[in-house]
Amino acid sequence: MVTYACLAAALLAYLSWLLVRGPGQQSTLIDGWGVAAFEILASCLCLWRGLAGGRRRLMPLVLGGATLSWAVGDTILTVESLGGSPATPSLADVFYVGFYPLAYVGLALFVRREARGFIPATWLDGAIAGLGAAALAAAFAFKAVLASLGGDAAEVAINLAYPIGDVVLFALVVGGSAVMLGRFRPSWALVGLACAFNAVGDTFNLVNSSAGPSALGSFFDGIAWPTAILLISFSMWLDSGRAEPAAMPRAPDFILPSLGALASLVILCVGTQWQVGRVAVSLSAATLVTVGLRLALSVRQLRALTSERQRQALTDELTGLGNRRLLFRVLDAYFEDASAAPGGPRIAFLFVDLDRFKEVNDSFGHSAGDKLLRQLGPRLADTLRKSDVLVRLGGDELGVVLRDTDTSYASAVADRILAKLQEPFLIDHVSVRIGASIGIAFAPDDAQDSHSLLRTADLAMYRAKTGGSACFEVYHEETDEPANRLRLVDELRSAVEQGDLLLHYQPQVDVKTGDVVAVEALLRWSHPRLGMVPPLEFLPLAEEAGLMQPLTEWVLDHALQQCAAWRGDRPDLAVSVNVSATNLMDAGFADTVRALIARHRLAPSALILEITETTIIRDFARCKRVIALLRDIGVAVSIDDFGAGFTSLAYLASLAVNELKLDRTLISGLNDAPSGRDMAVVRGTIDLGHALGLRVVAEGIEDDASLAALARLGCDVGQGYFISRPVPAEDLSAWPGLSAATADAALRAS
Ligand code: C2E
Ligand code: MG
Ligand code: MG
């Protein structure tokens, strides 16, 4: 470092001397011997780096050799100039020109080290950037150079060698930078800078020799080469080995190749109007050909990537078999095809559920389970035809689609699969036995869409499984559908017992202020196999199975608990719970409600019970009694879905209810262009409700226009998707935003 500091100081001193002295005031001592000694010293330092440098020795040795060659050229020229003006070309030129091939090798070594491995796209990028740069340099430099060339053939040749050498050097630096993928290497930057100095020196030297020395010319001529040599030498000591690559190519990586392509495009365009050198045009054309290759490569890579993505999307990661998505793609294609019509080809779906897989997982661990699953594909492969599709549905369930099949073939395949799965599996030197149960369903016989086909095969599988020993069953509507109902009831019962249900809440807002005044609790059943089952599908089952009472108690308990939690911040919030006809038949219902309210330390006004109009009509006298009892406790009662049952409100007026909930069929008439009739019905119902002293709630508000219309008609409370969908309790934290939006709409209406 000290030596480099001294060399830099000497260079600065030389620079100042060049600035003060006049043109043509050459000093052999300083410009000749001094500069040559300086360059030899700097080159030796570079070589020393190579000799001392362990594994990374080749690059500094080659680059040191290059600069030393130049320095020797300078020395020879100094000796020659002692005896007057040296001849052109001279022996010195051989050493000067010798600099270039060595420098190229040095740069190539640098780039190869950084580029690690042969990535065709990267190298093509480098080639585009390099060729584009060369085209640009040729377009600008060559004309001037050629114009200033003169003398005999040898002189022209040697004078041409420098600009060509520089253009190639420039191309290598730019191309190399592109190959290095945006990694900034200070040592590479110094080498690049040195090459630029070298080109500057060459250019001014040529200008000097043709147009005569000028102050500026001799200044650059003098300072450029020693600076270039010092920079190259120093860069080798600065170099700290390979840089870590960027994980992904970043935008800057595309800049150099893009500029290269752009430059050659411009040169070719300009070339159609003005005279551009043939070298520049050829280089530009070569650049664009390379761009074409690069594009072709990119398209190929993109295609490969897309098909790989697609393959991954349809593959089960663990087993390498197809996944659910693939299954639905195959089945959907079949059903979409006209061939799904009766009389067309039949397909069979086999739902395969492994037996005792859970035990394997529990006793040997999940990784053993995974190993077993991975063996399934190879083992079952030869039980199927090429056209059959084997997928993993998830967990320990497999699915098989047999195309163009009949019952006997499907049964034969099921038998083969069962036999294969009963053979022991060897996992970590332990022999493990499992088995399977298989359900078979056919399309179009048993199902008209993919989901139903899966469901029917699943039902048959369930029968096979409950049947005991590993076997297969074919779906029969008469036996499987009733069994399915029983199975669902069974599952619902355990869901109720284990509390595997959940509540979503839908806010009800004051139409005038936008404040949330109550929330309706709506029941959800997240079924492990069927996903989210809507309440209107499972509530009849619950009624049938006599589960309504525990179910409503569960809902009341959870809704009141949640309401108590919310009431900390919103003391007036009420929760609205739906009750069914069965609940009202229960003599102890009012007591249960009272006890639950007390358990959660709530005021009775915190609860609203919704009873549908149709329930009330079914047993009017009994409902009237229960409603009166609830009224005594202080709990509000609401008539839900009012307007759906064609009952006169006057008839219901004798009930001790507090609230009227207009059915969403009435509200849906209020969207953008309501008919006078729809408006009249809603207005009349709201007015009558008010006349009877009832609070009027509108449900099913799906748009801004309906909310505005309801505000105009004097409705008190609104509920619907426009305000919020039913959501889990924790998602209801954005109350204020909700109020603002609603109030805004109401305000615009008034
Ligand atoms: P509901 O009491 O009339 O509840 C309103 C239903 O309308 C809910 O359907 C709700 O999601 C839906 N809804 C709300 N806003 C909109 C809207 O803007 N547009 C449309 N199209 N629909 C909207 P969900 O949750 O499927 O409940 C259906 C029915 O199931 C309820 O009708 C209620 O009668 C019954 N139900 C729900 N939870 C319970 C419960 O815990 N116990 C009892 N017995 N019945 C319940
Ligand atoms: Mg309701
Ligand atoms: Mg309703």
Coordinates of N, CA and C in Angstrom, one line a residue, residues 507 509 514-516 566 570 723-724 727-742:
P507 N -73.2 -8.0 11.2 CA -73.6 -6.8 11.9 C -75.0 -6.3 11.4
V509 N -76.9 -2.6 11.4 CA -76.6 -1.2 11.7 C -77.8 -0.3 11.7
G514 N -75.6 4.7 11.1 CA -74.5 3.8 10.6 C -73.9 3.0 11.8
D515 N -74.4 3.2 13.0 CA -73.8 2.5 14.2 C -74.2 1.1 14.2
V516 N -73.3 0.2 14.6 CA -73.7 -1.2 14.7 C -74.5 -1.4 16.0
W566 N -67.8 -8.4 23.8 CA -67.9 -7.1 23.0 C -68.5 -6.0 23.8
R570 N -68.7 -1.8 23.8 CA -70.0 -1.3 23.2 C -71.1 -1.8 24.1
I723 N -73.3 -4.3 3.8 CA -72.7 -3.7 5.0 C -71.6 -4.6 5.4
S724 N -71.9 -5.9 5.6 CA -70.8 -6.9 5.8 C -71.4 -8.3 5.7
V727 N -69.1 -12.9 9.4 CA -67.7 -13.2 9.5 C -67.4 -13.7 10.9
P728 N -66.2 -14.4 11.1 CA -65.8 -14.8 12.4 C -65.7 -13.6 13.3
A729 N -65.9 -13.8 14.6 CA -65.9 -12.7 15.6 C -64.7 -11.8 15.5
E730 N -63.5 -12.5 15.3 CA -62.3 -11.7 15.3 C -62.1 -10.8 14.1
D731 N -62.9 -11.0 13.1 CA -62.8 -10.2 11.9 C -63.7 -8.9 12.0
L732 N -64.5 -8.9 13.1 CA -65.4 -7.7 13.3 C -64.8 -6.6 14.0
S733 N -63.4 -6.5 13.9 CA -62.8 -5.4 14.7 C -62.9 -4.0 14.0
A734 N -63.3 -4.1 12.7 CA -63.4 -2.8 12.0 C -64.7 -2.2 12.0
W735 N -65.3 -2.1 13.2 CA -66.7 -1.5 13.4 C -66.8 -0.1 12.9
P736 N -65.8 0.8 13.2 CA -66.0 2.2 12.9 C -66.1 2.4 11.4
G737 N -65.2 1.8 10.6 CA -65.2 1.9 9.2 C -66.6 1.5 8.6
L738 N -67.1 0.5 9.2 CA -68.4 0.0 8.8 C -69.5 1.0 8.9
S739 N -69.5 1.7 10.1 CA -70.5 2.7 10.4 C -70.3 3.8 9.4
A740 N -69.1 4.2 9.2 CA -68.9 5.4 8.3 C -69.4 5.2 6.9
A741 N -69.1 4.0 6.4 CA -69.6 3.7 5.0 C -71.1 3.7 4.9
T742 N -71.8 3.1 6.0 CA -73.2 3.0 6.0 C -73.8 4.3 6.1

